[in-house]
């Protein structure tokens, strides 16, 4: 081991999770090398710049770049490492299956880089990317083939970071999941996280790699389904003229249910929930089981934007009319628009022939790259000016205090998908589930 408690850690793949993890491990005192085939990413890390936007990350990279955080496009550093993390992205195909081609290549190349070492001195290879349990063996086999050693172990250490708080989530996790098949693998992961275990005492789950992979999917599937269930119940509440948030507060007081992730509305988006729920449905179906609850969770989520549009339709015909879309990011605190609920809403308005004017405090540029043909306003007030209706899609704080800006609407009609604003006198206000 490197010095007393320091490890030499290589992180292959400098995407969102890989970069956060590399910088955070460096900050814990480990000697980290980030390996990525993209020269621009490696250049950025060398220069001390963060290739992605995440609160606190730029500081960590600036502080440790050139010191105990290095970057490289080649796999040379693997031979001297204690731990090698595979954090390569796994894109999804049309059907929702994950594509592990790049991850397999990274695993094989990692295996090749350590092939000449005696097994006891090799680094422990750990999968960080989200892969379904059957894929754990695919990745292990690729690494084993590269190393020319069929018995090579590959561990699984899934990630539960949230966008917008990834750096602090790394520092203060609720739980750590170590999926290993040997004591050495477990010792190495324990050593890597020792400063965190000592400081914050998270629950540490020690299990096998397949179970670790399943825990990650179960975690995201459970949370996504929890939101879909409260949305399903919320839709019932709306039909009965009942406030779903009052109901959610009451049921959340039951410890068995818990108060978090009960905000009903236009549903879940982002890079994880939609991708992971579909991937585990696909993997389960391929194995011969159709997960009915998860399929329903996806179906409810897909319908929520249409329900918002129906509420708008009840009050106004938007053809050739100006309609404001407030909020484009998939959640507040990020400029990420992947699977944002704003996308189906904008498309639905376009189908109705509306003139869409969108506003987001930080995500307009990202959305413009995807949907260039609509108008993007510089402020929420400008988006509302002259509109016959407004849809609130992301729960940005600034939307809570728009007040007088609504006066500039041609018609004060607001459909709120996130329970952000208080209705004003003279306003026609529709909450999605309240
Ligand atoms: C999620 C998981 O929380 C994280 O553990 C995993 O590693 C990656 O996926 P993230 O995608 O960053 O993290 O977002 P999260 O804060 O969990 O929100 C996901 C979506 O659910 C957002 O679109 C959010 O608006 C929505 N949501 C969340 C609700 O609609 N209601 C809620 O009560 C909570």
GROMACS .gro file of C-alpha atoms and ligand atoms in nm:
model
  468
    1UNK     CA    1   0.000   0.000   0.000
    2UNK     CA    2   0.108   0.354  -0.076
    3UNK     CA    3   0.243   0.522   0.239
    4UNK     CA    4   0.036   0.423   0.540
    5UNK     CA    5  -0.331   0.464   0.457
    6UNK     CA    6  -0.301   0.611   0.112
    7UNK     CA    7  -0.388   0.406  -0.191
    8UNK     CA    8  -0.293   0.446  -0.553
    9UNK     CA    9  -0.625   0.462  -0.731
   10UNK     CA   10  -0.684   0.475  -1.106
   11UNK     CA   11  -1.025   0.588  -1.230
   12UNK     CA   12  -1.095   0.487  -1.590
   13UNK     CA   13  -1.356   0.719  -1.744
   14UNK     CA   14  -1.381   1.087  -1.654
   15UNK     CA   15  -1.751   1.145  -1.698
   16UNK     CA   16  -1.979   1.271  -1.429
   17UNK     CA   17  -1.925   0.996  -1.171
   18UNK     CA   18  -1.562   0.924  -1.264
   19UNK     CA   19  -1.447   1.284  -1.228
   20UNK     CA   20  -1.635   1.341  -0.904
   21UNK     CA   21  -1.491   1.023  -0.760
   22UNK     CA   22  -1.133   1.086  -0.881
   23UNK     CA   23  -1.125   1.438  -0.734
   24UNK     CA   24  -1.293   1.324  -0.411
   25UNK     CA   25  -1.053   1.032  -0.358
   26UNK     CA   26  -0.763   1.272  -0.420
   27UNK     CA   27  -0.912   1.500  -0.158
   28UNK     CA   28  -0.915   1.210   0.089
   29UNK     CA   29  -0.538   1.188   0.040
   30UNK     CA   30  -0.516   0.901  -0.206
   31UNK     CA   31  -0.289   0.926  -0.511
   32UNK     CA   32  -0.532   0.925  -0.803
   33UNK     CA   33  -0.488   0.900  -1.179
   34UNK     CA   34  -0.789   0.973  -1.401
   35UNK     CA   35  -0.763   0.786  -1.731
   36UNK     CA   36  -0.977   0.888  -2.026
   37UNK     CA   37  -0.942   0.837  -2.400
   38UNK     CA   38  -1.066   1.192  -2.460
   39UNK     CA   39  -0.757   1.416  -2.477
   40UNK     CA   40  -0.960   1.731  -2.414
   41UNK     CA   41  -1.085   1.591  -2.085
   42UNK     CA   42  -0.733   1.494  -1.979
   43UNK     CA   43  -0.600   1.836  -2.083
   44UNK     CA   44  -0.871   2.005  -1.878
   45UNK     CA   45  -0.785   1.796  -1.570
   46UNK     CA   46  -0.414   1.874  -1.618
   47UNK     CA   47  -0.497   2.241  -1.628
   48UNK     CA   48  -0.697   2.204  -1.307
   49UNK     CA   49  -1.032   2.260  -1.478
   50UNK     CA   50  -1.348   2.062  -1.413
   51UNK     CA   51  -1.481   1.898  -1.732
   52UNK     CA   52  -1.831   1.898  -1.579
   53UNK     CA   53  -2.036   2.139  -1.368
   54UNK     CA   54  -2.089   2.028  -1.009
   55UNK     CA   55  -2.079   2.239  -0.693
   56UNK     CA   56  -1.744   2.203  -0.516
   57UNK     CA   57  -1.584   1.993  -0.788
   58UNK     CA   58  -1.385   2.271  -0.956
   59UNK     CA   59  -1.228   2.358  -0.619
   60UNK     CA   60  -1.119   2.001  -0.557
   61UNK     CA   61  -0.969   1.966  -0.904
   62UNK     CA   62  -0.789   2.298  -0.880
   63UNK     CA   63  -0.650   2.207  -0.541
   64UNK     CA   64  -0.525   1.860  -0.632
   65UNK     CA   65  -0.442   1.872  -1.007
   66UNK     CA   66  -0.074   1.806  -1.064
   67UNK     CA   67  -0.043   1.692  -0.699
   68UNK     CA   68  -0.224   1.377  -0.598
   69UNK     CA   69  -0.465   1.404  -0.891
   70UNK     CA   70  -0.311   1.320  -1.227
   71UNK     CA   71  -0.468   1.253  -1.563
   72UNK     CA   72  -0.365   1.041  -1.857
   73UNK     CA   73  -0.493   0.898  -2.185
   74UNK     CA   74  -0.297   0.575  -2.141
   75UNK     CA   75  -0.334   0.276  -1.913
   76UNK     CA   76   0.034   0.268  -1.795
   77UNK     CA   77  -0.050   0.377  -1.444
   78UNK     CA   78  -0.263   0.070  -1.378
   79UNK     CA   79   0.031  -0.162  -1.310
   80UNK     CA   80   0.135   0.030  -0.998
   81UNK     CA   81  -0.217   0.079  -0.862
   82UNK     CA   82  -0.399  -0.072  -0.563
   83UNK     CA   83  -0.746  -0.009  -0.702
   84UNK     CA   84  -0.872   0.043  -1.057
   85UNK     CA   85  -1.222   0.187  -1.092
   86UNK     CA   86  -1.412   0.141  -1.417
   87UNK     CA   87  -1.642   0.444  -1.443
   88UNK     CA   88  -1.707   0.439  -1.817
   89UNK     CA   89  -2.050   0.545  -1.938
   90UNK     CA   90  -2.302   0.280  -2.045
   91UNK     CA   91  -2.542   0.434  -2.300
   92UNK     CA   92  -2.888   0.290  -2.361
   93UNK     CA   93  -3.027   0.165  -2.692
   94UNK     CA   94  -3.380   0.241  -2.819
   95UNK     CA   95  -3.533  -0.044  -2.621
   96UNK     CA   96  -3.364   0.063  -2.299
   97UNK     CA   97  -3.091  -0.203  -2.285
   98UNK     CA   98  -2.753  -0.079  -2.165
   99UNK     CA   99  -2.465  -0.090  -2.412
  100UNK     CA  100  -2.153  -0.211  -2.234
  101UNK     CA  101  -1.919  -0.208  -2.537
  102UNK     CA  102  -1.703   0.081  -2.411
  103UNK     CA  103  -1.699  -0.059  -2.058
  104UNK     CA  104  -1.593  -0.402  -2.186
  105UNK     CA  105  -1.310  -0.240  -2.384
  106UNK     CA  106  -1.197  -0.051  -2.075
  107UNK     CA  107  -1.213  -0.375  -1.871
  108UNK     CA  108  -1.011  -0.567  -2.131
  109UNK     CA  109  -0.749  -0.292  -2.156
  110UNK     CA  110  -0.727  -0.275  -1.778
  111UNK     CA  111  -0.673  -0.651  -1.772
  112UNK     CA  112  -0.399  -0.622  -2.033
  113UNK     CA  113  -0.224  -0.347  -1.838
  114UNK     CA  114  -0.187  -0.570  -1.532
  115UNK     CA  115  -0.134  -0.904  -1.710
  116UNK     CA  116   0.240  -0.920  -1.631
  117UNK     CA  117   0.196  -0.875  -1.257
  118UNK     CA  118   0.175  -1.164  -1.010
  119UNK     CA  119  -0.194  -1.205  -0.909
  120UNK     CA  120  -0.133  -1.103  -0.546
  121UNK     CA  121   0.023  -0.772  -0.653
  122UNK     CA  122  -0.238  -0.676  -0.909
  123UNK     CA  123  -0.476  -0.393  -0.836
  124UNK     CA  124  -0.833  -0.484  -0.750
  125UNK     CA  125  -1.055  -0.391  -1.046
  126UNK     CA  126  -1.387  -0.239  -0.941
  127UNK     CA  127  -1.692  -0.162  -1.154
  128UNK     CA  128  -1.840   0.179  -1.069
  129UNK     CA  129  -2.056   0.212  -1.381
  130UNK     CA  130  -2.418   0.106  -1.338
  131UNK     CA  131  -2.455  -0.240  -1.492
  132UNK     CA  132  -2.722  -0.504  -1.448
  133UNK     CA  133  -2.626  -0.822  -1.257
  134UNK     CA  134  -2.584  -1.033  -1.574
  135UNK     CA  135  -2.339  -0.772  -1.708
  136UNK     CA  136  -2.112  -0.799  -1.404
  137UNK     CA  137  -1.985  -1.132  -1.538
  138UNK     CA  138  -1.951  -0.989  -1.892
  139UNK     CA  139  -1.723  -0.715  -1.760
  140UNK     CA  140  -1.530  -0.953  -1.536
  141UNK     CA  141  -1.477  -1.190  -1.828
  142UNK     CA  142  -1.347  -0.904  -2.046
  143UNK     CA  143  -1.097  -0.801  -1.778
  144UNK     CA  144  -0.998  -1.164  -1.722
  145UNK     CA  145  -0.943  -1.216  -2.096
  146UNK     CA  146  -0.721  -0.906  -2.106
  147UNK     CA  147  -0.516  -1.032  -1.812
  148UNK     CA  148  -0.502  -1.385  -1.952
  149UNK     CA  149  -0.628  -1.509  -1.614
  150UNK     CA  150  -0.973  -1.669  -1.604
  151UNK     CA  151  -0.983  -1.640  -1.224
  152UNK     CA  152  -0.940  -1.262  -1.215
  153UNK     CA  153  -1.175  -1.099  -0.965
  154UNK     CA  154  -1.377  -0.789  -1.043
  155UNK     CA  155  -1.561  -0.608  -0.762
  156UNK     CA  156  -1.869  -0.385  -0.776
  157UNK     CA  157  -1.905  -0.059  -0.582
  158UNK     CA  158  -2.220   0.120  -0.704
  159UNK     CA  159  -2.270   0.493  -0.678
  160UNK     CA  160  -2.565   0.683  -0.529
  161UNK     CA  161  -2.455   1.041  -0.600
  162UNK     CA  162  -2.719   1.298  -0.685
  163UNK     CA  163  -2.655   1.570  -0.938
  164UNK     CA  164  -2.605   1.904  -0.771
  165UNK     CA  165  -2.477   1.753  -0.447
  166UNK     CA  166  -2.242   1.482  -0.579
  167UNK     CA  167  -1.932   1.609  -0.397
  168UNK     CA  168  -2.102   1.628  -0.057
  169UNK     CA  169  -2.289   1.302  -0.122
  170UNK     CA  170  -1.949   1.135  -0.176
  171UNK     CA  171  -1.822   1.276   0.154
  172UNK     CA  172  -2.133   1.189   0.353
  173UNK     CA  173  -2.295   0.879   0.208
  174UNK     CA  174  -2.590   0.708   0.377
  175UNK     CA  175  -2.440   0.378   0.278
  176UNK     CA  176  -2.144   0.218   0.102
  177UNK     CA  177  -2.194  -0.102  -0.095
  178UNK     CA  178  -1.888  -0.324  -0.138
  179UNK     CA  179  -1.958  -0.617  -0.372
  180UNK     CA  180  -1.649  -0.836  -0.369
  181UNK     CA  181  -1.552  -1.199  -0.402
  182UNK     CA  182  -1.241  -1.198  -0.183
  183UNK     CA  183  -1.114  -1.059   0.145
  184UNK     CA  184  -0.847  -0.865  -0.043
  185UNK     CA  185  -1.110  -0.688  -0.252
  186UNK     CA  186  -1.305  -0.598   0.058
  187UNK     CA  187  -0.993  -0.479   0.243
  188UNK     CA  188  -0.897  -0.255  -0.048
  189UNK     CA  189  -1.239  -0.091  -0.075
  190UNK     CA  190  -1.249  -0.047   0.302
  191UNK     CA  191  -0.907   0.122   0.289
  192UNK     CA  192  -1.020   0.352   0.006
  193UNK     CA  193  -1.320   0.475   0.206
  194UNK     CA  194  -1.161   0.458   0.550
  195UNK     CA  195  -1.153   0.836   0.610
  196UNK     CA  196  -1.524   0.856   0.526
  197UNK     CA  197  -1.615   0.551   0.733
  198UNK     CA  198  -1.430   0.702   1.031
  199UNK     CA  199  -1.575   1.050   0.987
  200UNK     CA  200  -1.940   0.980   0.909
  201UNK     CA  201  -2.000   0.616   1.002
  202UNK     CA  202  -2.220   0.518   0.705
  203UNK     CA  203  -2.388   0.179   0.682
  204UNK     CA  204  -2.139  -0.048   0.501
  205UNK     CA  205  -2.299  -0.332   0.308
  206UNK     CA  206  -2.059  -0.613   0.228
  207UNK     CA  207  -2.189  -0.850  -0.035
  208UNK     CA  208  -2.110  -1.020  -0.367
  209UNK     CA  209  -2.071  -0.821  -0.693
  210UNK     CA  210  -2.405  -0.929  -0.848
  211UNK     CA  211  -2.602  -0.831  -0.538
  212UNK     CA  212  -2.419  -0.497  -0.527
  213UNK     CA  213  -2.522  -0.433  -0.888
  214UNK     CA  214  -2.884  -0.521  -0.804
  215UNK     CA  215  -2.884  -0.291  -0.499
  216UNK     CA  216  -2.809   0.004  -0.726
  217UNK     CA  217  -3.102  -0.074  -0.958
  218UNK     CA  218  -3.334  -0.155  -0.669
  219UNK     CA  219  -3.246   0.177  -0.506
  220UNK     CA  220  -3.323   0.387  -0.813
  221UNK     CA  221  -3.624   0.176  -0.915
  222UNK     CA  222  -3.771   0.207  -0.566
  223UNK     CA  223  -3.730   0.585  -0.558
  224UNK     CA  224  -3.869   0.630  -0.910
  225UNK     CA  225  -4.163   0.400  -0.830
  226UNK     CA  226  -4.224   0.588  -0.505
  227UNK     CA  227  -4.262   0.911  -0.702
  228UNK     CA  228  -4.485   0.740  -0.959
  229UNK     CA  229  -4.701   0.598  -0.681
  230UNK     CA  230  -4.748   0.938  -0.519
  231UNK     CA  231  -4.823   1.077  -0.867
  232UNK     CA  232  -5.081   0.804  -0.927
  233UNK     CA  233  -5.240   0.880  -0.589
  234UNK     CA  234  -5.205   1.251  -0.663
  235UNK     CA  235  -5.397   1.211  -0.988
  236UNK     CA  236  -5.676   1.045  -0.790
  237UNK     CA  237  -5.667   1.335  -0.541
  238UNK     CA  238  -5.704   1.584  -0.826
  239UNK     CA  239  -6.013   1.401  -0.953
  240UNK     CA  240  -6.166   1.419  -0.604
  241UNK     CA  241  -6.065   1.782  -0.545
  242UNK     CA  242  -5.824   1.681  -0.269
  243UNK     CA  243  -5.475   1.826  -0.207
  244UNK     CA  244  -5.221   1.547  -0.264
  245UNK     CA  245  -4.956   1.735  -0.062
  246UNK     CA  246  -5.173   1.727   0.248
  247UNK     CA  247  -5.221   1.355   0.196
  248UNK     CA  248  -4.846   1.306   0.133
  249UNK     CA  249  -4.755   1.491   0.456
  250UNK     CA  250  -4.984   1.262   0.650
  251UNK     CA  251  -4.863   0.934   0.501
  252UNK     CA  252  -4.500   1.052   0.517
  253UNK     CA  253  -4.533   1.070   0.896
  254UNK     CA  254  -4.560   0.691   0.894
  255UNK     CA  255  -4.200   0.574   0.944
  256UNK     CA  256  -4.261   0.282   0.714
  257UNK     CA  257  -4.335   0.522   0.428
  258UNK     CA  258  -4.100   0.813   0.509
  259UNK     CA  259  -4.144   1.176   0.412
  260UNK     CA  260  -3.891   1.199   0.129
  261UNK     CA  261  -3.963   1.158  -0.242
  262UNK     CA  262  -4.334   1.226  -0.196
  263UNK     CA  263  -4.347   1.546  -0.400
  264UNK     CA  264  -4.606   1.469  -0.662
  265UNK     CA  265  -4.621   1.650  -0.994
  266UNK     CA  266  -4.489   1.623  -1.346
  267UNK     CA  267  -4.261   1.329  -1.266
  268UNK     CA  268  -3.899   1.217  -1.271
  269UNK     CA  269  -3.632   1.290  -1.528
  270UNK     CA  270  -3.253   1.311  -1.536
  271UNK     CA  271  -2.978   1.078  -1.644
  272UNK     CA  272  -3.038   0.801  -1.390
  273UNK     CA  273  -3.398   0.714  -1.307
  274UNK     CA  274  -3.534   0.687  -1.664
  275UNK     CA  275  -3.228   0.496  -1.788
  276UNK     CA  276  -3.194   0.264  -1.490
  277UNK     CA  277  -3.562   0.175  -1.457
  278UNK     CA  278  -3.583   0.087  -1.825
  279UNK     CA  279  -3.258  -0.110  -1.812
  280UNK     CA  280  -3.367  -0.327  -1.519
  281UNK     CA  281  -3.706  -0.385  -1.686
  282UNK     CA  282  -3.526  -0.497  -2.004
  283UNK     CA  283  -3.281  -0.719  -1.816
  284UNK     CA  284  -3.562  -0.877  -1.612
  285UNK     CA  285  -3.777  -0.934  -1.921
  286UNK     CA  286  -3.481  -1.093  -2.102
  287UNK     CA  287  -3.444  -1.325  -1.803
  288UNK     CA  288  -3.813  -1.424  -1.827
  289UNK     CA  289  -3.981  -1.193  -1.573
  290UNK     CA  290  -4.192  -0.886  -1.655
  291UNK     CA  291  -4.184  -0.642  -1.362
  292UNK     CA  292  -4.540  -0.508  -1.367
  293UNK     CA  293  -4.494  -0.242  -1.098
  294UNK     CA  294  -4.188  -0.094  -1.266
  295UNK     CA  295  -4.364  -0.092  -1.603
  296UNK     CA  296  -4.652   0.094  -1.440
  297UNK     CA  297  -4.406   0.340  -1.279
  298UNK     CA  298  -4.272   0.424  -1.624
  299UNK     CA  299  -4.625   0.451  -1.768
  300UNK     CA  300  -4.746   0.689  -1.494
  301UNK     CA  301  -4.434   0.902  -1.539
  302UNK     CA  302  -4.485   0.920  -1.914
  303UNK     CA  303  -4.844   1.043  -1.867
  304UNK     CA  304  -4.787   1.330  -1.623
  305UNK     CA  305  -4.682   1.589  -1.886
  306UNK     CA  306  -4.991   1.499  -2.093
  307UNK     CA  307  -5.206   1.557  -1.784
  308UNK     CA  308  -5.054   1.903  -1.743
  309UNK     CA  309  -5.139   1.984  -2.103
  310UNK     CA  310  -5.496   1.857  -2.058
  311UNK     CA  311  -5.538   2.097  -1.765
  312UNK     CA  312  -5.419   2.379  -1.990
  313UNK     CA  313  -5.656   2.266  -2.269
  314UNK     CA  314  -5.949   2.286  -2.027
  315UNK     CA  315  -5.901   2.664  -2.006
  316UNK     CA  316  -5.757   2.783  -2.335
  317UNK     CA  317  -5.699   2.690  -2.699
  318UNK     CA  318  -5.328   2.764  -2.736
  319UNK     CA  319  -5.308   2.751  -3.116
  320UNK     CA  320  -5.113   3.057  -3.239
  321UNK     CA  321  -5.100   3.181  -2.879
  322UNK     CA  322  -4.796   3.252  -2.667
  323UNK     CA  323  -4.740   2.997  -2.387
  324UNK     CA  324  -4.461   3.025  -2.129
  325UNK     CA  325  -4.266   2.720  -2.008
  326UNK     CA  326  -4.091   2.802  -1.680
  327UNK     CA  327  -3.809   2.562  -1.596
  328UNK     CA  328  -3.615   2.345  -1.839
  329UNK     CA  329  -3.366   2.162  -1.615
  330UNK     CA  330  -3.474   1.815  -1.501
  331UNK     CA  331  -3.459   1.941  -1.142
  332UNK     CA  332  -3.350   2.265  -0.973
  333UNK     CA  333  -2.980   2.324  -0.911
  334UNK     CA  334  -2.855   2.183  -1.241
  335UNK     CA  335  -2.835   2.282  -1.608
  336UNK     CA  336  -2.893   1.918  -1.707
  337UNK     CA  337  -3.194   1.877  -1.937
  338UNK     CA  338  -3.160   1.504  -1.999
  339UNK     CA  339  -3.507   1.349  -1.985
  340UNK     CA  340  -3.643   1.675  -1.851
  341UNK     CA  341  -4.021   1.683  -1.831
  342UNK     CA  342  -3.997   2.012  -2.020
  343UNK     CA  343  -3.920   1.820  -2.341
  344UNK     CA  344  -4.256   1.637  -2.379
  345UNK     CA  345  -4.434   1.952  -2.260
  346UNK     CA  346  -4.270   2.170  -2.526
  347UNK     CA  347  -4.343   1.904  -2.789
  348UNK     CA  348  -4.707   1.884  -2.678
  349UNK     CA  349  -4.742   2.262  -2.704
  350UNK     CA  350  -4.581   2.256  -3.050
  351UNK     CA  351  -4.831   1.989  -3.162
  352UNK     CA  352  -5.108   2.225  -3.052
  353UNK     CA  353  -4.960   2.503  -3.266
  354UNK     CA  354  -4.862   2.720  -2.967
  355UNK     CA  355  -4.584   2.980  -2.977
  356UNK     CA  356  -4.362   2.847  -2.700
  357UNK     CA  357  -4.142   3.081  -2.502
  358UNK     CA  358  -3.917   2.908  -2.252
  359UNK     CA  359  -3.714   3.027  -1.957
  360UNK     CA  360  -3.470   2.864  -1.717
  361UNK     CA  361  -3.217   3.037  -1.491
  362UNK     CA  362  -2.931   2.813  -1.612
  363UNK     CA  363  -3.048   2.546  -1.858
  364UNK     CA  364  -3.172   2.749  -2.158
  365UNK     CA  365  -2.857   2.694  -2.361
  366UNK     CA  366  -2.869   2.318  -2.304
  367UNK     CA  367  -3.232   2.304  -2.415
  368UNK     CA  368  -3.166   2.532  -2.711
  369UNK     CA  369  -2.913   2.279  -2.840
  370UNK     CA  370  -3.194   2.020  -2.842
  371UNK     CA  371  -3.496   2.230  -2.934
  372UNK     CA  372  -3.365   2.535  -3.125
  373UNK     CA  373  -3.691   2.644  -3.289
  374UNK     CA  374  -3.872   2.790  -2.987
  375UNK     CA  375  -3.814   3.130  -2.824
  376UNK     CA  376  -3.590   3.150  -2.516
  377UNK     CA  377  -3.653   3.442  -2.282
  378UNK     CA  378  -3.388   3.609  -2.065
  379UNK     CA  379  -3.613   3.618  -1.760
  380UNK     CA  380  -3.929   3.455  -1.631
  381UNK     CA  381  -4.102   3.796  -1.650
  382UNK     CA  382  -4.020   3.827  -2.019
  383UNK     CA  383  -4.144   3.474  -2.086
  384UNK     CA  384  -4.474   3.553  -1.915
  385UNK     CA  385  -4.520   3.883  -2.098
  386UNK     CA  386  -4.816   3.845  -2.337
  387UNK     CA  387  -4.863   3.471  -2.269
  388UNK     CA  388  -5.211   3.318  -2.244
  389UNK     CA  389  -5.084   3.046  -2.014
  390UNK     CA  390  -4.776   2.929  -1.823
  391UNK     CA  391  -4.653   2.582  -1.733
  392UNK     CA  392  -4.424   2.550  -1.430
  393UNK     CA  393  -4.196   2.252  -1.487
  394UNK     CA  394  -3.895   2.289  -1.254
  395UNK     CA  395  -3.912   2.394  -0.889
  396UNK     CA  396  -3.664   2.682  -0.906
  397UNK     CA  397  -3.689   2.908  -0.599
  398UNK     CA  398  -3.708   3.224  -0.809
  399UNK     CA  399  -4.047   3.118  -0.947
  400UNK     CA  400  -4.194   3.149  -0.597
  401UNK     CA  401  -4.154   3.527  -0.601
  402UNK     CA  402  -4.265   3.621  -0.951
  403UNK     CA  403  -4.579   3.796  -0.822
  404UNK     CA  404  -4.625   4.107  -1.038
  405UNK     CA  405  -4.469   3.940  -1.340
  406UNK     CA  406  -4.796   3.751  -1.384
  407UNK     CA  407  -4.976   4.083  -1.444
  408UNK     CA  408  -4.805   4.107  -1.784
  409UNK     CA  409  -4.973   3.787  -1.905
  410UNK     CA  410  -5.255   3.823  -2.156
  411UNK     CA  411  -5.442   3.578  -1.944
  412UNK     CA  412  -5.330   3.479  -1.594
  413UNK     CA  413  -5.351   3.105  -1.635
  414UNK     CA  414  -5.090   2.890  -1.462
  415UNK     CA  415  -5.059   2.511  -1.458
  416UNK     CA  416  -4.810   2.424  -1.185
  417UNK     CA  417  -4.633   2.089  -1.221
  418UNK     CA  418  -4.420   2.122  -0.906
  419UNK     CA  419  -4.630   2.314  -0.653
  420UNK     CA  420  -4.406   2.617  -0.671
  421UNK     CA  421  -4.631   2.923  -0.664
  422UNK     CA  422  -4.918   3.047  -0.453
  423UNK     CA  423  -5.223   3.139  -0.661
  424UNK     CA  424  -5.290   3.517  -0.674
  425UNK     CA  425  -5.627   3.689  -0.686
  426UNK     CA  426  -5.745   3.698  -1.045
  427UNK     CA  427  -5.525   3.406  -1.148
  428UNK     CA  428  -5.662   3.080  -1.284
  429UNK     CA  429  -5.437   2.829  -1.110
  430UNK     CA  430  -5.428   2.454  -1.168
  431UNK     CA  431  -5.206   2.232  -0.957
  432UNK     CA  432  -5.132   1.901  -1.122
  433UNK     CA  433  -5.220   1.690  -0.819
  434UNK     CA  434  -5.382   1.943  -0.587
  435LIG     C1  435  -3.084   1.006  -0.868
  435LIG     C2  436  -3.068   0.933  -0.734
  435LIG     O1  437  -3.128   1.013  -0.630
  435LIG     C3  438  -2.921   0.908  -0.705
  435LIG     O2  439  -2.908   0.834  -0.583
  435LIG     C4  440  -2.862   0.827  -0.821
  435LIG     O3  441  -2.723   0.805  -0.799
  435LIG     C5  442  -2.884   0.902  -0.952
  435LIG     O4  443  -3.024   0.928  -0.970
  435LIG     P1  444  -3.059   1.256  -0.958
  435LIG     O5  445  -3.092   1.202  -1.092
  435LIG     O6  446  -2.947   1.354  -0.943
  435LIG     O7  447  -3.024   1.135  -0.857
  435LIG     O8  448  -3.191   1.329  -0.905
  435LIG     P2  449  -3.295   1.321  -0.784
  435LIG     O9  450  -3.270   1.438  -0.695
  435LIG    O10  451  -3.302   1.189  -0.722
  435LIG    O11  452  -3.432   1.350  -0.864
  435LIG     C6  453  -3.471   1.267  -0.973
  435LIG     C7  454  -3.599   1.317  -1.036
  435LIG    O12  455  -3.711   1.291  -0.951
  435LIG     C8  456  -3.604   1.467  -1.066
  435LIG    O13  457  -3.660   1.487  -1.194
  435LIG     C9  458  -3.694   1.523  -0.957
  435LIG    O14  459  -3.760   1.640  -0.997
  435LIG    C10  460  -3.790   1.408  -0.937
  435LIG     N1  461  -3.853   1.406  -0.802
  435LIG    C11  462  -3.777   1.384  -0.691
  435LIG    C12  463  -3.992   1.421  -0.790
  435LIG    O15  464  -4.064   1.437  -0.889
  435LIG     N2  465  -4.048   1.415  -0.665
  435LIG    C13  466  -3.976   1.393  -0.553
  435LIG    O16  467  -4.035   1.389  -0.444
  435LIG    C14  468  -3.835   1.379  -0.566
   0.00000   0.00000   0.00000
